[in-house]
Amino acid sequence: MGTPVKDVELKDSAPQNLLLDKHVAYIEAYSAKKDEYEYVMTEYLRMSGIYWGLTVMDLMGSLDRMSREEVLDFVKGCQHECGGFGASIGHDPHLLYTLSAVQILSLYDGVSSVNVEKIIEFVSSLQQPDGSFYGDKWGEVDTRFSFCAVACLALLKKIDAINVDKAVNYVLSCMNFDGGFGCRPGSESHSGQIYCCVGMLSILNRLHHVQADMLGWWLCERQLPSGGLNGRPEKLPDVCYSWWVLASLKIIGRLHWIDRDKLVRFILACQDEETGGFADRPGDMVDPFHTLFGIAGLSLLGERQIRGVNPVFCMPEDVIKRIGVSMQLL
Amino acid sequence: MENSETENRAIRVLSDLDAAFRRHPDISEFDILPVKEPESNRSPIIVAELALGMELWSARLVYIYCYGKLMKWRSHASGCHLLHSTRSVDAARNILEPPELLRLSRAVILINPECYSIWNIRKELLQEKHVSVYEELKLSALVLSKHPKSPETFAHRKWILSLSCFGADIVDNSQIEPNQSGNPSLRVSHIIPRVMKLSTEELKALINEEMRVCTMAAEKYANNYNAWSHRIWVIINLFNCNKQFIMAEYENTRSYVSMHVSDHSGFHYRQFLLSNAEQTSSILQQELDFISELISVYPGHEALWYHRRFIIHAMYNLQNISKSDAVIDTSSSTEGEDLLIPYDYQTVNVMDHCLVPQSSKCAKKLKIDDSGILKSEITKIELIIDSEPDNSWQQQLAKAYMKWIKQYQSRT
């Protein structure tokens, strides 16, 4: 007797077609409902929420439905004297939301509306002697922040503001025997952290450090019989890992190692036919986060109705081209 | 301005919450009870033994009230230095005293601990000594009883521990020159305590409590990445990977992983311990016997098979280290690119990499499996594959393991 594999079963009644119009309507409506408890509860990540919403709208060719001016005013209002951005008015500056702010500004070609020098100052001030990055002045260290810092500076064309060799060394010190990366030295491999570390190495042109075959192997083993991907061994599949795992595989040139058709079927099954939007798993509540990563995942898998997505920045490929950011892909 | 009826209700619930904390200072469990509407006139704050419950409808009221007050204060009156600020007009009306800040922030954090700026308000209050380290550790442990994987709560604890154990002014990074080039040694900046403020006994008590909190969080939520990463952080930073402590942890976690055979994070923790212990072939053999038994008693668990990969990798590495005199100390390398042994990942052994990257020594390997570790492993796994029902999950995992080990073998 064995234990059944931790996975979900896709019902025949689950959606099998991409419901683009519904998703556009869902994101548009989501940004309008500002009084609800859920909106207040998620204010601490508003800046990222706006980045998710705008990016998925742009990927679906509907960015014009959002208010550029309103968004840019909001973003501008969240920049602190130190240069960093908070998640919303009243929230403290942090690298996570600074990257989201820079991504939004880049999407709208509006970087010049904020103080860019200050952003660069903020980001580089968070690098530590060992090459790692604090998320903010309180000192939490995580390889996610290494990605945020490097991605931010790359979009602002100012990579030389940090010590690149040390930043790379720190991330490599978080590599495990299985080829994956964790949040800090000694920590377990995790698909989200792998995406951050591989993405950061890609921007810095240092992918030769990655053990691509072994890492690709580990990433492919994230695919479950349902077709969905999990983030770590024995976790349930989740649409957001269609992004973290797939983007990592794309960067290291091993996207074709997974079963594409099964994954597409899984992602499509996570749509809500009534409300629009994607959930983590079939039948769960939808949200903008999973909607972006469902759509972005389908884009990487070659869905023609969606615009091309850049695997490192999770932004439309043409935006990255316009800015002129280069990166290494294996 | 008069308060609305909703506000008055929120204020009443908040004062009930404060009263519960006053009357029961040892509350150690918190939960939100799935009561969507007020059912009677009784208070929505319930204490049973050491557990505190808050009815869902009241949590919403309290959250909106407390969060709103704090944010208004934060964006107008204090701490907030926006580049394009329009504050100060009604700053005077938004003054909140530290005791008020503490009770409002406590309520917010119990309900939504990812609200990072609220934790920051409490950090400032701790720096100004309006709240003690002890109280703050107690509150964050209570938060973890309801939100066992909350990353911001673990981050808050790390900040407190850094402050109390190192006395290091971790806030100040002004002297760091980001462009300075120098020796890129892999030392984590926190590893060496600059000023020890605590006695050894106090430090031990603090660490024991940290281990207890991590275990509690791990038991409440399987595969708890943040809890186990926090535990690793504690061992590296507060115990400097002390070998005795590592061995004690190794013994202690045996029963945890035996009872949580799906918990890869728990097994990864043992991998971390083994990587930092004095490695001998007997300890690795013992771990291999242990995992073999678990694999046969609990078929169909990927976590077990993944742990087995690590053990074989470690055994293989150990065998080759002992045969090789060429040990390279990477910590003294002067160029970043030399950190890892240079290799071409496409043609050379991709496993040719230190056991765990933070260990300072990497060994050049003799690429020979002459004691037959991999060979005998393949024979054992063939038996398992043959004995399992076709297409059972256990058989699929065994086959995946077999593929992995053959790939490993082909690279060595």
XYZ file of C-alpha atoms in Angstrom, chain A:
330
model
C 0.000 0.000 0.000
C 1.421 3.333 -0.999
C 0.321 6.819 -0.153
C -1.425 8.514 -3.072
C 0.607 11.223 -4.759
C -0.154 14.738 -3.538
C -1.870 16.179 -6.553
C -5.255 17.282 -7.838
C -7.528 15.630 -10.354
C -8.752 17.681 -13.306
C -12.465 17.341 -13.926
C -13.776 16.935 -17.454
C -15.954 19.977 -16.827
C -12.926 22.197 -16.131
C -12.335 25.027 -18.643
C -10.249 23.981 -21.636
C -10.201 27.221 -23.592
C -8.498 30.476 -22.768
C -11.088 33.013 -21.545
C -9.148 36.208 -22.307
C -12.100 38.640 -22.266
C -13.176 37.386 -18.865
C -9.688 37.899 -17.458
C -9.507 41.452 -18.782
C -12.867 42.225 -17.185
C -11.783 40.590 -13.918
C -8.605 42.684 -13.581
C -10.417 45.857 -14.565
C -13.123 45.279 -11.953
C -10.619 44.247 -9.276
C -8.810 47.554 -9.402
C -12.108 49.395 -8.985
C -13.360 47.812 -5.741
C -11.510 49.768 -3.107
C -13.786 49.555 -0.085
C -13.785 45.872 0.545
C -12.033 44.215 3.457
C -9.902 42.199 1.058
C -8.617 45.408 -0.513
C -7.627 46.822 2.892
C -6.063 43.497 3.903
C -3.859 43.485 0.795
C -2.747 47.114 0.955
C 0.643 46.064 2.367
C 1.487 44.671 -1.092
C -0.440 47.158 -3.245
C 2.546 48.178 -5.367
C 3.156 44.560 -6.383
C -0.585 44.098 -6.886
C -0.610 46.969 -9.368
C 2.422 45.518 -11.159
C 0.651 42.133 -11.455
C -2.539 43.760 -12.762
C -0.853 46.062 -15.272
C 1.525 43.407 -16.564
C -1.204 40.854 -17.163
C -3.318 43.535 -18.872
C -0.385 44.434 -21.127
C 0.247 40.760 -21.933
C -3.421 40.502 -22.904
C -3.161 43.657 -25.032
C -5.474 45.665 -22.768
C -3.204 48.021 -20.870
C -5.197 50.978 -22.217
C -8.074 50.003 -19.908
C -6.045 51.129 -16.892
C -5.450 54.730 -15.883
C -1.819 55.608 -16.556
C -1.999 58.971 -14.819
C -3.642 57.640 -11.672
C -1.095 54.854 -11.399
C 1.926 57.112 -11.950
C 0.640 59.560 -9.323
C 0.243 56.724 -6.858
C 3.712 55.340 -7.546
C 5.274 58.781 -7.238
C 3.506 59.291 -3.911
C 5.057 56.113 -2.492
C 8.703 57.141 -2.939
C 10.471 57.993 0.314
C 13.307 60.419 0.922
C 15.739 57.505 1.068
C 14.778 56.688 -2.529
C 12.925 53.434 -1.890
C 9.229 52.812 -2.432
C 6.662 51.560 0.048
C 3.826 49.233 -0.936
C 1.316 52.056 -0.523
C 0.961 55.469 1.071
C 1.988 55.103 4.713
C 4.001 51.923 4.164
C 7.752 51.795 4.615
C 10.266 51.602 1.769
C 11.340 48.082 0.798
C 13.251 46.477 -2.098
C 10.262 44.288 -3.020
C 8.036 47.285 -3.686
C 10.856 49.331 -5.158
C 11.250 46.703 -7.879
C 7.487 46.638 -8.457
C 7.490 50.444 -8.723
C 10.355 50.409 -11.222
C 8.595 47.682 -13.239
C 5.406 49.756 -13.358
C 7.323 52.877 -14.351
C 9.158 50.914 -17.060
C 5.902 49.476 -18.373
C 4.520 52.995 -18.744
C 7.810 54.500 -19.917
C 7.520 56.852 -16.956
C 10.769 56.341 -15.071
C 11.632 60.004 -15.507
C 8.671 61.039 -13.347
C 10.476 59.883 -10.160
C 13.876 60.520 -8.633
C 15.996 57.800 -10.258
C 19.287 58.738 -8.580
C 17.652 58.219 -5.208
C 16.396 54.767 -6.200
C 19.906 53.744 -7.188
C 21.239 55.107 -3.919
C 18.618 53.157 -1.960
C 19.234 49.868 -3.766
C 23.015 50.006 -3.548
C 22.956 51.052 0.129
C 21.298 47.725 0.958
C 24.207 45.593 -0.280
C 26.213 43.978 2.524
C 29.940 43.198 2.731
C 29.233 39.531 1.914
C 27.411 40.583 -1.260
C 23.902 39.844 0.022
C 21.100 42.405 0.128
C 18.924 43.586 2.979
C 15.275 43.978 1.982
C 15.162 47.239 3.899
C 17.018 48.982 6.707
C 15.901 46.365 9.269
C 18.286 43.766 7.902
C 16.379 40.721 6.615
C 18.545 38.900 4.044
C 17.125 36.754 1.248
C 18.211 35.825 -2.293
C 14.883 37.289 -3.441
C 16.301 40.676 -2.504
C 19.430 39.993 -4.570
C 17.143 39.547 -7.563
C 15.101 42.658 -6.722
C 18.235 44.791 -6.460
C 19.810 43.532 -9.673
C 16.563 43.609 -11.691
C 15.866 47.146 -10.462
C 19.298 48.417 -11.424
C 19.176 46.614 -14.774
C 15.909 48.355 -15.671
C 17.507 51.654 -14.643
C 20.716 50.805 -16.569
C 22.888 51.181 -13.516
C 24.208 47.711 -12.652
C 27.643 49.106 -11.811
C 26.202 50.811 -8.718
C 26.744 47.570 -6.769
C 29.584 45.113 -6.332
C 28.534 42.551 -8.926
C 31.158 39.894 -8.075
C 30.162 39.853 -4.433
C 26.468 39.792 -5.291
C 27.079 36.747 -7.514
C 29.185 35.015 -4.865
C 26.495 35.391 -2.255
C 23.845 33.876 -4.507
C 26.195 30.998 -5.394
C 26.731 30.356 -1.691
C 23.012 29.524 -1.555
C 23.315 26.751 -4.152
C 22.554 23.218 -2.990
C 23.784 19.778 -4.052
C 20.621 19.284 -6.130
C 21.486 22.301 -8.290
C 18.748 24.441 -6.732
C 18.962 27.566 -4.607
C 17.508 28.576 -1.247
C 16.828 31.892 0.454
C 20.113 31.896 2.402
C 23.202 29.663 2.664
C 22.157 26.211 3.866
C 18.450 26.705 3.114
C 16.368 24.251 1.107
C 15.990 24.575 -2.671
C 12.751 26.306 -3.605
C 11.417 27.082 -7.102
C 10.685 30.708 -6.247
C 14.206 31.255 -4.943
C 15.622 29.368 -7.933
C 13.841 31.761 -10.281
C 15.325 34.724 -8.400
C 18.863 33.342 -8.344
C 18.881 32.120 -11.940
C 17.258 35.360 -13.112
C 19.834 37.419 -11.260
C 22.704 35.379 -12.738
C 21.127 35.762 -16.179
C 21.056 39.563 -15.920
C 24.672 39.545 -14.743
C 25.778 37.169 -17.500
C 26.995 34.509 -15.048
C 24.826 31.537 -15.941
C 27.928 29.367 -16.431
C 27.840 28.857 -12.642
C 24.480 27.096 -12.872
C 24.524 23.303 -13.054
C 21.950 23.447 -15.792
C 21.330 19.725 -16.360
C 20.957 18.897 -12.704
C 18.837 21.960 -11.969
C 16.709 21.314 -15.056
C 16.153 17.771 -13.845
C 15.004 18.954 -10.416
C 12.709 21.568 -11.973
C 11.127 19.005 -14.316
C 10.440 16.704 -11.413
C 8.103 19.431 -10.161
C 5.556 18.322 -12.790
C 2.864 16.114 -11.275
C 0.548 13.586 -12.973
C -2.132 16.318 -13.274
C 0.304 18.311 -15.390
C 0.604 21.079 -12.802
C 3.895 22.132 -11.248
C 4.707 22.343 -7.561
C 7.459 24.440 -5.998
C 9.099 21.785 -3.839
C 8.834 18.031 -3.301
C 5.480 16.821 -1.936
C 3.691 20.145 -2.305
C 0.454 20.534 -4.233
C 0.590 21.952 -7.774
C 0.008 25.702 -8.021
C -0.417 27.956 -11.063
C 2.192 30.431 -9.825
C 4.849 27.730 -10.211
C 3.932 27.612 -13.892
C 5.868 30.841 -13.801
C 8.713 30.280 -11.315
C 9.584 26.819 -12.658
C 8.933 27.481 -16.339
C 10.762 30.802 -16.424
C 13.783 29.156 -14.751
C 13.708 26.335 -17.307
C 13.455 28.880 -20.121
C 16.458 30.816 -18.793
C 18.602 27.678 -18.593
C 17.383 26.503 -22.012
C 15.465 23.445 -20.877
C 11.847 24.456 -21.287
C 11.231 21.558 -23.674
C 11.968 19.083 -20.886
C 8.471 19.323 -19.420
C 5.184 17.990 -20.792
C 3.772 21.132 -22.371
C 0.278 19.900 -23.258
C -0.438 18.560 -19.775
C 0.709 21.795 -18.184
C -1.429 23.911 -20.526
C -4.418 21.769 -19.601
C -3.715 22.262 -15.901
C -3.333 26.039 -16.196
C -6.540 26.379 -18.213
C -8.396 24.303 -15.623
C -7.499 26.920 -12.984
C -9.610 29.595 -14.715
C -12.908 30.657 -13.199
C -15.443 30.604 -16.001
C -17.839 32.907 -14.211
C -15.697 35.595 -12.638
C -12.628 35.400 -14.882
C -9.136 35.182 -13.392
C -6.973 32.220 -12.363
C -6.752 30.449 -9.015
C -3.813 28.487 -7.568
C -5.671 25.225 -8.267
C -8.897 24.270 -10.050
C -11.939 25.391 -8.083
C -10.157 27.778 -5.688
C -10.687 31.544 -5.414
C -9.055 33.606 -8.164
C -6.707 36.541 -7.556
C -4.561 38.923 -9.671
C -1.303 37.214 -8.607
C -2.287 33.808 -9.996
C -3.933 35.466 -12.996
C -0.639 37.075 -14.034
C 1.380 33.904 -13.543
C -1.204 31.755 -15.337
C -1.187 34.087 -18.342
C 2.610 34.560 -18.266
C 3.089 30.787 -18.054
C 0.853 30.252 -21.086
C 2.848 32.908 -22.926
C 6.101 31.028 -22.258
C 4.381 27.885 -23.518
C 3.702 29.621 -26.825
C 0.044 30.656 -26.526
C -0.437 32.927 -29.555
C -3.230 35.084 -28.141
C -0.892 36.380 -25.425
C 2.040 38.690 -26.056
C 5.547 37.411 -25.521
C 6.776 37.604 -21.936
C 10.371 38.086 -20.842
C 11.368 35.111 -18.622
C 13.655 37.138 -16.342
C 11.631 40.278 -15.638
C 8.112 38.876 -16.089
C 7.278 41.861 -18.292
C 6.257 42.060 -21.947
C 9.237 41.259 -24.174
C 8.794 44.431 -26.238
C 9.021 46.602 -23.106
C 12.354 44.976 -22.225
C 13.507 45.484 -25.828
C 12.462 49.140 -25.767
C 14.475 49.759 -22.599
C 17.375 47.830 -24.095
C 18.149 45.513 -21.195
C 20.236 42.524 -22.158
C 20.474 39.181 -20.411
C 21.958 35.765 -20.911
C 19.827 32.756 -21.824
C 21.283 29.284 -22.214
